PDB file of C-alpha atoms in Angstrom:
ATOM      1  CA  MET U   1      -6.964  39.323  -2.576  1.00 50.00           C
ATOM      2  CA  SER U   2      -4.727  36.730  -0.925  1.00 53.00           C
ATOM      3  CA  ALA U   3      -1.404  36.208  -2.730  1.00 64.00           C
ATOM      4  CA  GLN U   4      -0.820  32.595  -1.669  1.00 85.00           C
ATOM      5  CA  PRO U   5      -3.012  29.922  -3.290  1.00 94.00           C
ATOM      6  CA  GLU U   6      -5.679  28.674  -0.891  1.00 97.00           C
ATOM      7  CA  SER U   7      -8.598  26.254  -1.055  1.00 98.00           C
ATOM      8  CA  LEU U   8     -12.202  27.359  -0.638  1.00 98.00           C
ATOM      9  CA  LEU U   9     -15.106  24.965  -0.038  1.00 98.00           C
ATOM     10  CA  PHE U  10     -18.702  25.837  -0.956  1.00 99.00           C
ATOM     11  CA  VAL U  11     -21.385  23.553   0.516  1.00 98.00           C
ATOM     12  CA  HIS U  12     -24.793  23.670  -1.146  1.00 98.00           C
ATOM     13  CA  ALA U  13     -28.049  21.742  -1.191  1.00 98.00           C
ATOM     14  CA  HIS U  14     -28.747  21.143  -4.903  1.00 98.00           C
ATOM     15  CA  PRO U  15     -27.045  21.621  -8.249  1.00 98.00           C
ATOM     16  CA  ASP U  16     -27.453  25.270  -9.373  1.00 98.00           C
ATOM     17  CA  ASP U  17     -27.545  26.682  -5.822  1.00 98.00           C
ATOM     18  CA  GLU U  18     -23.787  27.167  -5.898  1.00 98.00           C
ATOM     19  CA  THR U  19     -23.816  29.224  -9.103  1.00 98.00           C
ATOM     20  CA  LEU U  20     -26.918  31.226  -8.204  1.00 98.00           C
ATOM     21  CA  THR U  21     -25.637  32.322  -4.804  1.00 98.00           C
ATOM     22  CA  ALA U  22     -21.857  32.401  -5.149  1.00 98.00           C
ATOM     23  CA  GLY U  23     -20.910  31.785  -8.777  1.00 98.00           C
ATOM     24  CA  LEU U  24     -19.292  35.191  -9.071  1.00 98.00           C
ATOM     25  CA  THR U  25     -17.185  34.624  -5.972  1.00 98.00           C
ATOM     26  CA  MET U  26     -16.051  31.212  -7.160  1.00 98.00           C
ATOM     27  CA  ALA U  27     -15.073  32.637 -10.549  1.00 98.00           C
ATOM     28  CA  ARG U  28     -13.179  35.466  -8.831  1.00 98.00           C
ATOM     29  CA  TYR U  29     -11.095  33.187  -6.620  1.00 98.00           C
ATOM     30  CA  VAL U  30     -10.370  30.758  -9.449  1.00 98.00           C
ATOM     31  CA  ARG U  31      -9.244  33.684 -11.606  1.00 98.00           C
ATOM     32  CA  ASP U  32      -6.929  34.795  -8.819  1.00 97.00           C
ATOM     33  CA  GLY U  33      -5.241  31.405  -8.640  1.00 98.00           C
ATOM     34  CA  HIS U  34      -7.075  29.728  -5.769  1.00 98.00           C
ATOM     35  CA  ARG U  35      -8.659  26.274  -5.636  1.00 98.00           C
ATOM     36  CA  VAL U  36     -12.451  26.167  -5.401  1.00 98.00           C
ATOM     37  CA  HIS U  37     -14.297  22.974  -4.496  1.00 98.00           C
ATOM     38  CA  VAL U  38     -18.072  22.514  -4.382  1.00 98.00           C
ATOM     39  CA  LEU U  39     -19.815  19.929  -2.208  1.00 98.00           C
ATOM     40  CA  THR U  40     -23.455  19.317  -3.178  1.00 98.00           C
ATOM     41  CA  CYS U  41     -25.656  17.551  -0.633  1.00 98.00           C
ATOM     42  CA  THR U  42     -28.364  16.199  -2.975  1.00 98.00           C
ATOM     43  CA  LEU U  43     -28.944  15.920  -6.718  1.00 98.00           C
ATOM     44  CA  GLY U  44     -32.123  18.015  -6.711  1.00 98.00           C
ATOM     45  CA  GLU U  45     -34.344  15.150  -7.813  1.00 98.00           C
ATOM     46  CA  GLU U  46     -37.533  16.963  -6.779  1.00 98.00           C
ATOM     47  CA  GLY U  47     -36.862  20.116  -8.769  1.00 97.00           C
ATOM     48  CA  GLU U  48     -39.230  21.530 -11.357  1.00 97.00           C
ATOM     49  CA  VAL U  49     -38.075  21.372 -14.971  1.00 98.00           C
ATOM     50  CA  ILE U  50     -38.314  24.421 -17.214  1.00 98.00           C
ATOM     51  CA  PRO U  51     -37.883  23.121 -20.805  1.00 98.00           C
ATOM     52  CA  PRO U  52     -41.028  21.233 -21.876  1.00 98.00           C
ATOM     53  CA  GLU U  53     -38.962  18.688 -23.797  1.00 98.00           C
ATOM     54  CA  LEU U  54     -37.141  17.712 -20.583  1.00 98.00           C
ATOM     55  CA  ARG U  55     -40.075  17.512 -18.175  1.00 98.00           C
ATOM     56  CA  HIS U  56     -40.195  13.735 -18.511  1.00 98.00           C
ATOM     57  CA  LEU U  57     -37.040  13.698 -16.346  1.00 98.00           C
ATOM     58  CA  ASP U  58     -38.810  14.931 -13.205  1.00 98.00           C
ATOM     59  CA  ALA U  59     -39.905  12.935 -10.168  1.00 98.00           C
ATOM     60  CA  ALA U  60     -43.487  12.679 -11.410  1.00 97.00           C
ATOM     61  CA  HIS U  61     -42.419  10.949 -14.629  1.00 98.00           C
ATOM     62  CA  ASP U  62     -39.139   9.111 -15.295  1.00 98.00           C
ATOM     63  CA  ASP U  63     -37.541  10.239 -12.011  1.00 98.00           C
ATOM     64  CA  VAL U  64     -34.067  10.574 -13.530  1.00 98.00           C
ATOM     65  CA  LEU U  65     -33.642  14.299 -12.967  1.00 98.00           C
ATOM     66  CA  GLY U  66     -30.885  13.804 -10.397  1.00 98.00           C
ATOM     67  CA  ALA U  67     -28.466  12.188 -12.821  1.00 98.00           C
ATOM     68  CA  HIS U  68     -29.248  14.855 -15.406  1.00 98.00           C
ATOM     69  CA  ARG U  69     -28.651  17.671 -12.949  1.00 98.00           C
ATOM     70  CA  LEU U  70     -25.339  16.121 -11.961  1.00 98.00           C
ATOM     71  CA  GLU U  71     -24.221  16.513 -15.573  1.00 98.00           C
ATOM     72  CA  GLU U  72     -25.438  20.109 -15.526  1.00 98.00           C
ATOM     73  CA  LEU U  73     -23.387  20.665 -12.380  1.00 98.00           C
ATOM     74  CA  ARG U  74     -20.293  19.194 -14.008  1.00 98.00           C
ATOM     75  CA  ALA U  75     -20.680  21.494 -16.996  1.00 98.00           C
ATOM     76  CA  ALA U  76     -21.246  24.581 -14.824  1.00 98.00           C
ATOM     77  CA  MET U  77     -18.210  23.832 -12.660  1.00 98.00           C
ATOM     78  CA  ALA U  78     -16.095  23.419 -15.788  1.00 98.00           C
ATOM     79  CA  VAL U  79     -17.118  26.947 -16.788  1.00 98.00           C
ATOM     80  CA  LEU U  80     -16.193  28.319 -13.365  1.00 98.00           C
ATOM     81  CA  GLY U  81     -13.006  26.279 -13.077  1.00 98.00           C
ATOM     82  CA  ALA U  82     -14.104  24.597  -9.839  1.00 98.00           C
ATOM     83  CA  THR U  83     -13.941  20.962  -8.775  1.00 98.00           C
ATOM     84  CA  HIS U  84     -16.950  19.290  -7.209  1.00 98.00           C
ATOM     85  CA  GLU U  85     -18.414  16.213  -5.555  1.00 98.00           C
ATOM     86  CA  VAL U  86     -21.728  14.994  -4.140  1.00 98.00           C
ATOM     87  CA  LEU U  87     -22.048  14.225  -0.446  1.00 98.00           C
ATOM     88  CA  GLY U  88     -21.784  10.498   0.253  1.00 98.00           C
ATOM     89  CA  ALA U  89     -21.552   9.476  -3.396  1.00 97.00           C
ATOM     90  CA  ASP U  90     -20.074   6.017  -3.982  1.00 95.00           C
ATOM     91  CA  LEU U  91     -19.419   5.673  -7.686  1.00 88.00           C
ATOM     92  CA  ALA U  92     -17.898   2.216  -7.228  1.00 91.00           C
ATOM     93  CA  GLU U  93     -21.285   1.060  -5.936  1.00 93.00           C
ATOM     94  CA  GLY U  94     -23.202   3.087  -8.510  1.00 91.00           C
ATOM     95  CA  ALA U  95     -24.537   5.519  -5.890  1.00 95.00           C
ATOM     96  CA  LEU U  96     -24.531   9.069  -7.255  1.00 97.00           C
ATOM     97  CA  SER U  97     -25.534  10.480  -3.874  1.00 97.00           C
ATOM     98  CA  ARG U  98     -26.252   9.431  -0.294  1.00 97.00           C
ATOM     99  CA  TYR U  99     -29.285  11.661   0.256  1.00 98.00           C
ATOM    100  CA  ARG U 100     -32.314  12.565  -1.837  1.00 97.00           C
ATOM    101  CA  ASP U 101     -33.742  16.017  -2.432  1.00 98.00           C
ATOM    102  CA  SER U 102     -36.476  16.623   0.170  1.00 97.00           C
ATOM    103  CA  GLY U 103     -38.640  18.914  -1.921  1.00 95.00           C
ATOM    104  CA  MET U 104     -40.553  21.628  -0.133  1.00 92.00           C
ATOM    105  CA  ALA U 105     -41.724  21.367   3.459  1.00 91.00           C
ATOM    106  CA  GLY U 106     -44.996  19.493   3.866  1.00 91.00           C
ATOM    107  CA  THR U 107     -44.784  17.652   0.545  1.00 94.00           C
ATOM    108  CA  PRO U 108     -44.780  13.827   0.353  1.00 94.00           C
ATOM    109  CA  SER U 109     -41.150  13.857  -0.801  1.00 96.00           C
ATOM    110  CA  ALA U 110     -40.098  15.391   2.509  1.00 95.00           C
ATOM    111  CA  ALA U 111     -41.390  12.281   4.291  1.00 95.00           C
ATOM    112  CA  ASN U 112     -39.090   9.993   2.299  1.00 95.00           C
ATOM    113  CA  PRO U 113     -36.653   8.341   4.747  1.00 96.00           C
ATOM    114  CA  ASP U 114     -33.843   9.015   2.248  1.00 96.00           C
ATOM    115  CA  ALA U 115     -34.646  12.723   2.053  1.00 97.00           C
ATOM    116  CA  PHE U 116     -31.834  14.938   3.243  1.00 98.00           C
ATOM    117  CA  VAL U 117     -34.103  16.692   5.717  1.00 98.00           C
ATOM    118  CA  ASN U 118     -34.459  13.344   7.532  1.00 98.00           C
ATOM    119  CA  ALA U 119     -30.738  12.613   7.602  1.00 98.00           C
ATOM    120  CA  ASP U 120     -29.035  11.995  10.920  1.00 98.00           C
ATOM    121  CA  VAL U 121     -27.193  15.281  11.447  1.00 98.00           C
ATOM    122  CA  ASP U 122     -24.176  13.660  13.099  1.00 98.00           C
ATOM    123  CA  GLU U 123     -23.818  11.124  10.283  1.00 98.00           C
ATOM    124  CA  ALA U 124     -24.119  13.739   7.548  1.00 98.00           C
ATOM    125  CA  ALA U 125     -21.818  16.118   9.423  1.00 98.00           C
ATOM    126  CA  ALA U 126     -19.176  13.401   9.643  1.00 98.00           C
ATOM    127  CA  LEU U 127     -19.304  13.038   5.859  1.00 98.00           C
ATOM    128  CA  VAL U 128     -18.897  16.795   5.422  1.00 98.00           C
ATOM    129  CA  ALA U 129     -16.059  16.830   7.956  1.00 98.00           C
ATOM    130  CA  ASP U 130     -14.272  14.146   5.932  1.00 98.00           C
ATOM    131  CA  VAL U 131     -14.418  16.442   2.896  1.00 98.00           C
ATOM    132  CA  VAL U 132     -13.160  19.410   4.925  1.00 98.00           C
ATOM    133  CA  ARG U 133     -10.189  17.381   6.192  1.00 98.00           C
ATOM    134  CA  ARG U 134      -9.369  16.227   2.669  1.00 98.00           C
ATOM    135  CA  VAL U 135      -9.794  19.575   0.902  1.00 98.00           C
ATOM    136  CA  ARG U 136      -8.260  21.565   3.794  1.00 98.00           C
ATOM    137  CA  PRO U 137     -10.022  24.807   2.890  1.00 98.00           C
ATOM    138  CA  ALA U 138      -9.148  28.118   4.429  1.00 98.00           C
ATOM    139  CA  ILE U 139     -12.840  29.000   4.323  1.00 98.00           C
ATOM    140  CA  VAL U 140     -16.168  27.187   3.996  1.00 98.00           C
ATOM    141  CA  VAL U 141     -19.224  28.931   2.555  1.00 98.00           C
ATOM    142  CA  THR U 142     -22.814  27.777   3.050  1.00 98.00           C
ATOM    143  CA  TYR U 143     -26.220  29.262   4.017  1.00 98.00           C
ATOM    144  CA  ASP U 144     -27.449  31.155   7.042  1.00 97.00           C
ATOM    145  CA  GLU U 145     -29.700  29.494   9.604  1.00 97.00           C
ATOM    146  CA  HIS U 146     -32.745  30.121   7.399  1.00 96.00           C
ATOM    147  CA  GLY U 147     -31.144  28.374   4.451  1.00 95.00           C
ATOM    148  CA  GLY U 148     -31.481  31.492   2.339  1.00 93.00           C
ATOM    149  CA  TYR U 149     -35.192  31.006   1.708  1.00 93.00           C
ATOM    150  CA  CYS U 150     -36.247  28.310   4.209  1.00 93.00           C
ATOM    151  CA  HIS U 151     -36.039  25.306   1.862  1.00 96.00           C
ATOM    152  CA  PRO U 152     -35.662  22.229   4.147  1.00 97.00           C
ATOM    153  CA  ASP U 153     -32.513  21.037   2.358  1.00 98.00           C
ATOM    154  CA  HIS U 154     -30.895  24.456   2.593  1.00 98.00           C
ATOM    155  CA  VAL U 155     -31.605  24.625   6.322  1.00 98.00           C
ATOM    156  CA  GLN U 156     -30.270  21.097   6.743  1.00 98.00           C
ATOM    157  CA  THR U 157     -27.152  21.986   4.734  1.00 98.00           C
ATOM    158  CA  HIS U 158     -26.520  24.893   7.090  1.00 98.00           C
ATOM    159  CA  ARG U 159     -27.090  22.681  10.129  1.00 98.00           C
ATOM    160  CA  VAL U 160     -24.854  19.867   8.890  1.00 98.00           C
ATOM    161  CA  THR U 161     -22.058  22.159   7.712  1.00 98.00           C
ATOM    162  CA  CYS U 162     -21.950  24.007  11.015  1.00 98.00           C
ATOM    163  CA  ALA U 163     -21.833  20.698  12.901  1.00 98.00           C
ATOM    164  CA  ALA U 164     -19.032  19.457  10.645  1.00 98.00           C
ATOM    165  CA  VAL U 165     -16.858  22.526  11.198  1.00 98.00           C
ATOM    166  CA  ALA U 166     -17.602  22.579  14.932  1.00 98.00           C
ATOM    167  CA  SER U 167     -16.528  18.925  15.221  1.00 98.00           C
ATOM    168  CA  LEU U 168     -12.979  19.728  14.113  1.00 98.00           C
ATOM    169  CA  PRO U 169     -10.240  20.689  16.560  1.00 97.00           C
ATOM    170  CA  PRO U 170     -10.094  24.495  16.869  1.00 95.00           C
ATOM    171  CA  GLU U 171      -6.714  24.667  15.151  1.00 95.00           C
ATOM    172  CA  GLN U 172      -8.144  22.813  12.132  1.00 94.00           C
ATOM    173  CA  ARG U 173     -11.367  24.784  11.740  1.00 97.00           C
ATOM    174  CA  PRO U 174     -11.671  26.896   8.614  1.00 98.00           C
ATOM    175  CA  GLU U 175     -13.492  30.208   8.724  1.00 97.00           C
ATOM    176  CA  LEU U 176     -17.201  29.644   8.087  1.00 98.00           C
ATOM    177  CA  TYR U 177     -19.352  32.056   6.072  1.00 98.00           C
ATOM    178  CA  ALA U 178     -22.995  32.417   5.090  1.00 98.00           C
ATOM    179  CA  VAL U 179     -24.170  33.925   1.812  1.00 98.00           C
ATOM    180  CA  LEU U 180     -26.285  37.034   2.487  1.00 98.00           C
ATOM    181  CA  VAL U 181     -27.592  40.045   0.566  1.00 98.00           C
ATOM    182  CA  PRO U 182     -27.658  43.565   2.016  1.00 98.00           C
ATOM    183  CA  GLU U 183     -31.110  45.143   1.943  1.00 98.00           C
ATOM    184  CA  SER U 184     -29.855  48.098  -0.064  1.00 98.00           C
ATOM    185  CA  TRP U 185     -28.427  45.813  -2.759  1.00 98.00           C
ATOM    186  CA  ALA U 186     -31.625  43.785  -3.002  1.00 98.00           C
ATOM    187  CA  ARG U 187     -33.745  46.889  -3.451  1.00 98.00           C
ATOM    188  CA  GLU U 188     -31.291  48.409  -5.932  1.00 98.00           C
ATOM    189  CA  ASP U 189     -31.452  45.231  -8.011  1.00 98.00           C
ATOM    190  CA  ARG U 190     -35.248  45.313  -8.172  1.00 98.00           C
ATOM    191  CA  VAL U 191     -35.249  48.989  -9.112  1.00 98.00           C
ATOM    192  CA  TRP U 192     -32.642  48.239 -11.786  1.00 98.00           C
ATOM    193  CA  LEU U 193     -34.863  45.461 -13.183  1.00 98.00           C
ATOM    194  CA  ALA U 194     -37.767  47.896 -13.440  1.00 97.00           C
ATOM    195  CA  GLU U 195     -35.524  50.210 -15.429  1.00 97.00           C
ATOM    196  CA  HIS U 196     -33.994  47.421 -17.552  1.00 97.00           C
ATOM    197  CA  PRO U 197     -36.785  44.838 -18.030  1.00 96.00           C
ATOM    198  CA  PRO U 198     -35.731  41.763 -20.012  1.00 96.00           C
ATOM    199  CA  THR U 199     -37.409  41.887 -23.402  1.00 94.00           C
ATOM    200  CA  GLY U 200     -39.306  39.026 -24.968  1.00 94.00           C
ATOM    201  CA  THR U 201     -39.389  36.861 -21.841  1.00 96.00           C
ATOM    202  CA  GLY U 202     -42.780  37.495 -20.286  1.00 96.00           C
ATOM    203  CA  TRP U 203     -41.141  37.321 -16.881  1.00 98.00           C
ATOM    204  CA  GLU U 204     -42.693  39.037 -13.882  1.00 98.00           C
ATOM    205  CA  LEU U 205     -40.716  41.862 -12.301  1.00 98.00           C
ATOM    206  CA  PRO U 206     -40.390  41.740  -8.503  1.00 98.00           C
ATOM    207  CA  ASP U 207     -41.773  44.697  -6.559  1.00 98.00           C
ATOM    208  CA  PRO U 208     -39.035  46.758  -4.864  1.00 98.00           C
ATOM    209  CA  ASP U 209     -41.496  47.347  -2.021  1.00 97.00           C
ATOM    210  CA  GLY U 210     -42.510  43.697  -1.814  1.00 97.00           C
ATOM    211  CA  ASP U 211     -41.310  40.879   0.396  1.00 97.00           C
ATOM    212  CA  TYR U 212     -37.716  39.658   0.364  1.00 98.00           C
ATOM    213  CA  PRO U 213     -36.313  36.231   1.359  1.00 97.00           C
ATOM    214  CA  PRO U 214     -34.604  35.772   4.730  1.00 96.00           C
ATOM    215  CA  SER U 215     -31.168  35.912   3.069  1.00 97.00           C
ATOM    216  CA  VAL U 216     -31.767  39.655   2.569  1.00 98.00           C
ATOM    217  CA  VAL U 217     -30.638  41.300   5.788  1.00 97.00           C
ATOM    218  CA  ALA U 218     -29.771  44.684   7.236  1.00 96.00           C
ATOM    219  CA  ASP U 219     -26.748  46.167   5.509  1.00 96.00           C
ATOM    220  CA  ASP U 220     -24.599  46.208   8.631  1.00 94.00           C
ATOM    221  CA  LEU U 221     -24.944  42.432   9.055  1.00 96.00           C
ATOM    222  CA  VAL U 222     -23.096  41.796   5.783  1.00 96.00           C
ATOM    223  CA  THR U 223     -19.422  42.053   6.661  1.00 95.00           C
ATOM    224  CA  HIS U 224     -17.743  40.826   3.456  1.00 97.00           C
ATOM    225  CA  GLU U 225     -18.338  41.498  -0.218  1.00 97.00           C
ATOM    226  CA  VAL U 226     -17.012  40.315  -3.548  1.00 98.00           C
ATOM    227  CA  VAL U 227     -17.641  42.852  -6.294  1.00 98.00           C
ATOM    228  CA  SER U 228     -16.530  41.807  -9.789  1.00 98.00           C
ATOM    229  CA  PRO U 229     -19.000  42.948 -12.461  1.00 98.00           C
ATOM    230  CA  GLU U 230     -16.501  41.941 -15.144  1.00 98.00           C
ATOM    231  CA  LEU U 231     -17.162  38.284 -14.208  1.00 98.00           C
ATOM    232  CA  VAL U 232     -20.934  38.424 -14.727  1.00 98.00           C
ATOM    233  CA  PRO U 233     -20.527  36.811 -18.193  1.00 98.00           C
ATOM    234  CA  VAL U 234     -18.714  33.873 -16.572  1.00 98.00           C
ATOM    235  CA  GLN U 235     -21.428  33.420 -13.951  1.00 98.00           C
ATOM    236  CA  ALA U 236     -24.119  33.722 -16.624  1.00 98.00           C
ATOM    237  CA  ALA U 237     -22.384  31.103 -18.776  1.00 98.00           C
ATOM    238  CA  ALA U 238     -22.282  28.728 -15.796  1.00 98.00           C
ATOM    239  CA  LEU U 239     -25.951  29.374 -15.043  1.00 98.00           C
ATOM    240  CA  ARG U 240     -26.838  28.518 -18.642  1.00 98.00           C
ATOM    241  CA  GLU U 241     -25.458  25.008 -18.035  1.00 98.00           C
ATOM    242  CA  HIS U 242     -28.217  24.426 -15.458  1.00 98.00           C
ATOM    243  CA  VAL U 243     -30.688  24.084 -18.317  1.00 98.00           C
ATOM    244  CA  THR U 244     -33.487  22.387 -16.402  1.00 98.00           C
ATOM    245  CA  GLN U 245     -33.522  24.973 -13.619  1.00 98.00           C
ATOM    246  CA  VAL U 246     -32.448  28.369 -14.938  1.00 98.00           C
ATOM    247  CA  THR U 247     -33.132  30.527 -17.982  1.00 98.00           C
ATOM    248  CA  VAL U 248     -30.699  33.370 -18.674  1.00 98.00           C
ATOM    249  CA  ALA U 249     -31.943  36.293 -20.745  1.00 98.00           C
ATOM    250  CA  GLU U 250     -30.149  37.191 -23.969  1.00 96.00           C
ATOM    251  CA  SER U 251     -28.749  40.266 -22.235  1.00 96.00           C
ATOM    252  CA  GLY U 252     -26.743  37.957 -19.969  1.00 97.00           C
ATOM    253  CA  ASP U 253     -27.462  39.910 -16.790  1.00 98.00           C
ATOM    254  CA  VAL U 254     -30.951  38.659 -15.877  1.00 98.00           C
ATOM    255  CA  TYR U 255     -32.275  35.160 -15.197  1.00 98.00           C
ATOM    256  CA  ALA U 256     -35.410  33.413 -14.004  1.00 98.00           C
ATOM    257  CA  LEU U 257     -36.184  30.119 -12.338  1.00 98.00           C
ATOM    258  CA  SER U 258     -39.307  28.060 -12.996  1.00 97.00           C
ATOM    259  CA  ASN U 259     -41.421  30.761 -11.290  1.00 97.00           C
ATOM    260  CA  ASP U 260     -40.726  33.139 -14.218  1.00 98.00           C
ATOM    261  CA  ILE U 261     -39.762  35.982 -11.886  1.00 98.00           C
ATOM    262  CA  ALA U 262     -36.845  38.029 -13.172  1.00 98.00           C
ATOM    263  CA  ALA U 263     -33.698  38.297 -11.055  1.00 98.00           C
ATOM    264  CA  ARG U 264     -30.587  40.339 -11.712  1.00 98.00           C
ATOM    265  CA  ILE U 265     -27.061  38.933 -11.962  1.00 98.00           C
ATOM    266  CA  PRO U 266     -25.581  41.949 -10.200  1.00 98.00           C
ATOM    267  CA  GLY U 267     -21.845  41.313 -10.166  1.00 98.00           C
ATOM    268  CA  ARG U 268     -21.606  41.407  -6.378  1.00 98.00           C
ATOM    269  CA  GLU U 269     -22.132  38.902  -3.568  1.00 98.00           C
ATOM    270  CA  GLY U 270     -22.243  39.360   0.204  1.00 98.00           C
ATOM    271  CA  PHE U 271     -21.194  37.192   3.133  1.00 98.00           C
ATOM    272  CA  SER U 272     -20.938  37.139   6.906  1.00 97.00           C
ATOM    273  CA  ARG U 273     -19.035  34.897   9.281  1.00 96.00           C
ATOM    274  CA  LEU U 274     -20.950  32.130  11.030  1.00 97.00           C
ATOM    275  CA  ASP U 275     -20.289  30.762  14.488  1.00 97.00           C
ATOM    276  CA  PRO U 276     -20.236  26.992  13.824  1.00 97.00           C
ATOM    277  CA  THR U 277     -21.129  26.151  17.408  1.00 97.00           C
ATOM    278  CA  THR U 278     -24.367  28.147  17.389  1.00 97.00           C
ATOM    279  CA  GLY U 279     -25.100  28.307  13.664  1.00 97.00           C
ATOM    280  CA  ARG U 280     -25.742  32.019  13.958  1.00 96.00           C
ATOM    281  CA  LEU U 281     -23.980  35.005  12.508  1.00 96.00           C
ATOM    282  CA  ALA U 282     -20.814  35.934  14.343  1.00 92.00           C
ATOM    283  CA  PRO U 283     -20.948  39.408  15.931  1.00 86.00           C
ATOM    284  CA  PRO U 284     -19.889  42.012  13.370  1.00 75.00           C
ATOM    285  CA  ASP U 285     -16.868  44.226  13.904  1.00 70.00           C
ATOM    286  CA  THR U 286     -18.439  47.410  15.228  1.00 61.00           C
ATOM    287  CA  GLN U 287     -15.223  49.310  14.492  1.00 58.00           C
ATOM    288  CA  ALA U 288     -15.282  48.468  10.786  1.00 67.00           C
ATOM    289  CA  SER U 289     -15.968  51.439   8.540  1.00 69.00           C
ATOM    290  CA  ARG U 290     -16.622  49.341   5.432  1.00 84.00           C
ATOM    291  CA  ARG U 291     -16.889  45.719   4.364  1.00 92.00           C
ATOM    292  CA  HIS U 292     -13.997  43.329   3.956  1.00 93.00           C
ATOM    293  CA  THR U 293     -13.266  42.548   0.316  1.00 94.00           C
ATOM    294  CA  ASP U 294     -11.334  39.276   0.765  1.00 95.00           C
ATOM    295  CA  LEU U 295     -12.912  36.228   2.393  1.00 96.00           C
ATOM    296  CA  LEU U 296      -9.469  34.723   2.850  1.00 94.00           C
ATOM    297  CA  ARG U 297      -7.715  37.571   4.584  1.00 79.00           C
ATOM    298  CA  GLY U 298     -10.327  40.038   5.758  1.00 56.00           C
ATOM    299  CA  ASP U 299      -8.487  42.761   3.896  1.00 51.00           C
ATOM    300  CA  ARG U 300     -10.233  46.018   3.109  1.00 44.00           C
TER     301      ARG U 300
END
């Protein structure tokens, strides 16, 4: 890992996305003395709520889920040791965020003019660029062009982050990465779940031969990896702070979202460089014999 302290910026769509996709990596770099900052684009107001006693918070009832999830985010970032902010928030004016969670594609919430999916890309990118200039990260991490699983806000986050980085002078541009999962890892995790099913949860186990989200890609497309199984308890503790969105099994290595489908906390996360001008994965190094193990230096 890099010896000199650096800053890393993680740009995500909703509270909990950061810990689900890159919590291990954030914990690793914080442990190694680096500064980790999280920028969240919306407060996740349209999310489903798992605990029955908290369902009154959701958009169909009291519509105060966003403020609650912001507190969950604060607690999770305290566990990881990261700092955070919400895109376009103006606390002096009482605005916790600039953009609202869009919900899923085709839903009424996605037609809301304030929904992030309807944001002017140049305007939102300028806000992200302001954060990049202030934080001065060596790297920025976000989603691939499919947003991980095609959620409109994830796709928009990718689009806006790429535009923000591309707008900077070349000498000021940080390296840009997307979170990805190698196919072999994804299958191994599902096989592992079948062999280590969480007890007493009633959660469904995903089929190793079933469909995978777009963030699962061919192994050779994933050029960087962070492998730190010893930090799984830290990531699990951070996930537990996202009470409305995530349930972590007693074992501490499996979780489920509101769909009650089990997912492994595997102790490893994959990444690939993005070209900010095209939004697509940068061509991999065909001469590389194995993945880089440091996002900051490209060291093997």
